[in-house]
């Protein structure tokens, strides 16, 4: 039971004491500017080597045979014909007779062959005899009376009940109540670079080029699963094409790849195809709710009572935060996880938050409609008090002004014609914060600098911020800095998830480069006849503070190192990062009430993330998050056939994502909070887009669609329902 | 250096050594106000290092509440 009120407490680490020795500069020359990615040119010219681009001498191609059944027992596996097929060098059963498969696409057997075609041909020669078992494809089927119990502990796992306040008193105080249900779909990750790796053994040492969000974490899991020392594993991820939370280890395919490579005595490349990716590499679980909520006549939330459920597939949970952000003083929420025979969920960008945001923000609009109150004013009235990690009271008006909220019409666009326009809004929050990263800095006698850190760049610009902070601290151009990341042989850094990379890595780079600079100052100070403590680095010089003429050019200073590079190791320290972000988004849509097609035309985003390290890449995070949110609102949907349990759209044709013409005009205002230090921005901007879009659709057409994706079919159906009842909301 | 022993407030010394979730690899600093903007919830995706899936070798769900002493496939 919750025993704390929904009131923020402002203390560290949401607003830390600044770092004593290496605080962020008050007047930075690089930090916070619009700086393009250091690896942009080699990415757009195709020179960047992703895992798929790694071709080892004599390398083989791996393939996985997956279950066609959503639930079955394996009776027999015959690998003999496949093992004799041309080019085949290794074959293995992943599951043994007697084992059960629990979802379509589960790994059953695998092989490696000299060419992709030989691997594909041989895979068809593996004979698997299945005993097909009853399956559950959807939450509704799992909840049906008499449903087959396909999981050993039952199809339903009841979660805790969270309660606070006095629910009965809350409903007594309500002048209006809303009783409604909302739902969100299963969304697969759709990373442009699929999951997988290349594995190569040298005796008992494994090197793997993996598409992963955690080079060190993946090394640990390879070692654990293969029962070898971590010291014998090296994981490399120089470039990566997205992960969104789904790439935190080698996965089944990684372990299979390593075993095939061992068996074959050759490197094996095993990356998933798009169908595999949809079936088995993770997803955002579905969510559904039945909510009763009350509001007083003066627009204050009084009560919230919800039952929620969702499916994370075979054996995985589906929790999400609810109610989200707004203060319901009296509340109760019961949640159930529904197990289905479907590919299991994994962490996906802001796990749980887009769902919780959608349910709550839809409800907020419905309550505002009951009151005949502007939904924005209603929201602001019910927000927690303002704090560094709770800035919605400030951000909503800023975004409303930029967006033109004053032009919003009441629900149901009265404009003649088939195109109806509407506006909606929603808030988000996320924790972020990071720690634990270590780094190694070398200043070379020629003035070049290497900063090594065992973090990884998911495609968001981590390598760039490493170079920015190093150059900023050393007072040199970024061109002199080589940022080396994405290798488990480099100093430890945590996995890139939960918006923790920038706040975990940035302080480590600041401290390490600051220590390196101090060491260089100590080398050059005697020659200048000054105390090293009086020296600063700026504009490519090391000089006495306040007297740039008394000093040395950077390269001349570095020459004094002689033949020995200067090398220091540093790590993350407190006072340079924090956690807790807030943001708001407004969306404008156009809905064609003849075709039912919705189009998001504009999104306005006001978002904080603490100290902005690179304005450009921070904005890019917002753009990517908002596009993902538009996809969630209008397009993406994993559809399972109720009868066969098969996914009917495991591709990028029928599993729809936005194309260029679907992407709205995006207006981003980043609220810099330098006094808080660095906080991540990976998760927040994707949280509230779908809720804002769904509210905008309701505002446009005067009928509320309470589930996403908002398909043309749902729009037409909602309009028909509204026609039948003869009214608007 | 080796990866620090994967740890998490969600698992204890009694939990199976093969249980994993993302939070064990992400070095986060939790905002003390985290659960003052919403109540507790569990969005954790667990997996087993033996199966690399959210089901253990015995076919039951891999979860902090289930992967501990008394389960046959559990080890420390």
CSV table of N, CA and C in Angstrom, one decimal, chain A residues 157 159-160 162 285 316-321 333 335 337 345 351-352, chain B residues 10 21 35 39-46 63-65:
chain,number,residue,atom,x,y,z
A,157,UNK,N,-1.3,-13.8,-13.3
A,157,UNK,CA,-0.5,-13.5,-12.1
A,157,UNK,C,-1.0,-12.2,-11.5
A,159,UNK,N,-1.1,-9.0,-9.4
A,159,UNK,CA,-0.1,-8.1,-8.8
A,159,UNK,C,-0.6,-7.5,-7.5
A,160,UNK,N,0.2,-6.6,-7.0
A,160,UNK,CA,-0.2,-6.0,-5.7
A,160,UNK,C,-1.4,-5.0,-5.9
A,162,UNK,N,-2.4,-1.3,-4.9
A,162,UNK,CA,-1.9,-0.1,-4.4
A,162,UNK,C,-3.0,0.8,-3.9
A,285,UNK,N,4.6,-4.4,-23.6
A,285,UNK,CA,3.4,-5.2,-23.4
A,285,UNK,C,2.1,-4.4,-23.6
A,316,UNK,N,6.0,-13.2,-19.0
A,316,UNK,CA,6.5,-11.9,-18.6
A,316,UNK,C,5.4,-10.9,-18.1
A,317,UNK,N,5.7,-10.0,-17.3
A,317,UNK,CA,4.8,-9.1,-16.7
A,317,UNK,C,4.4,-7.9,-17.6
A,318,UNK,N,3.5,-7.1,-17.1
A,318,UNK,CA,2.9,-6.0,-17.9
A,318,UNK,C,2.6,-4.8,-17.1
A,319,UNK,N,3.3,-4.6,-16.0
A,319,UNK,CA,3.0,-3.4,-15.1
A,319,UNK,C,3.3,-2.1,-15.7
A,320,UNK,N,2.5,-1.1,-15.2
A,320,UNK,CA,2.7,0.3,-15.7
A,320,UNK,C,2.2,1.2,-14.6
A,321,UNK,N,2.8,2.4,-14.5
A,321,UNK,CA,2.4,3.4,-13.5
A,321,UNK,C,1.0,4.0,-13.7
A,333,UNK,N,-5.6,0.8,-7.0
A,333,UNK,CA,-5.3,0.2,-8.3
A,333,UNK,C,-4.9,-1.3,-8.1
A,335,UNK,N,-3.7,-4.7,-10.3
A,335,UNK,CA,-3.2,-5.1,-11.6
A,335,UNK,C,-3.0,-6.6,-11.7
A,337,UNK,N,-1.2,-9.5,-14.4
A,337,UNK,CA,-0.4,-9.9,-15.6
A,337,UNK,C,-1.1,-11.1,-16.3
A,345,UNK,N,7.7,-9.8,-23.6
A,345,UNK,CA,8.0,-8.4,-23.6
A,345,UNK,C,9.5,-8.2,-23.1
A,351,UNK,N,9.8,2.0,-20.1
A,351,UNK,CA,8.9,0.9,-19.8
A,351,UNK,C,7.7,1.3,-18.9
A,352,UNK,N,6.6,1.0,-19.4
A,352,UNK,CA,5.3,1.3,-18.6
A,352,UNK,C,4.8,2.7,-18.7
B,10,UNK,N,15.7,-5.4,-6.5
B,10,UNK,CA,14.6,-6.3,-6.7
B,10,UNK,C,15.0,-7.8,-6.4
B,21,UNK,N,17.6,-8.9,-15.0
B,21,UNK,CA,16.7,-7.9,-15.6
B,21,UNK,C,17.6,-6.7,-16.0
B,35,UNK,N,8.6,7.5,-6.7
B,35,UNK,CA,7.2,7.0,-6.4
B,35,UNK,C,6.3,8.0,-5.8
B,39,UNK,N,2.2,5.4,-8.0
B,39,UNK,CA,2.4,4.4,-7.0
B,39,UNK,C,3.3,3.3,-7.6
B,40,UNK,N,3.7,2.4,-6.8
B,40,UNK,CA,4.6,1.3,-7.2
B,40,UNK,C,4.0,0.5,-8.3
B,41,UNK,N,4.8,0.0,-9.2
B,41,UNK,CA,4.4,-0.9,-10.3
B,41,UNK,C,5.6,-1.7,-10.7
B,42,UNK,N,5.3,-2.8,-11.4
B,42,UNK,CA,6.4,-3.6,-11.8
B,42,UNK,C,6.4,-3.8,-13.3
B,43,UNK,N,7.2,-3.1,-14.0
B,43,UNK,CA,7.4,-3.3,-15.4
B,43,UNK,C,8.6,-4.1,-15.8
B,44,UNK,N,9.2,-4.7,-14.8
B,44,UNK,CA,10.4,-5.4,-15.0
B,44,UNK,C,10.3,-6.6,-15.9
B,45,UNK,N,11.2,-6.7,-16.9
B,45,UNK,CA,11.3,-7.9,-17.8
B,45,UNK,C,12.4,-8.7,-17.3
B,46,UNK,N,12.1,-9.8,-16.7
B,46,UNK,CA,13.2,-10.7,-16.2
B,46,UNK,C,13.5,-11.8,-17.2
B,63,UNK,N,11.2,-14.9,-12.4
B,63,UNK,CA,10.8,-13.7,-11.7
B,63,UNK,C,11.4,-13.7,-10.3
B,64,UNK,N,11.6,-12.5,-9.8
B,64,UNK,CA,12.3,-12.4,-8.5
B,64,UNK,C,11.4,-13.1,-7.4
B,65,UNK,N,10.1,-13.1,-7.6
B,65,UNK,CA,9.3,-13.8,-6.6
B,65,UNK,C,9.3,-15.3,-6.8
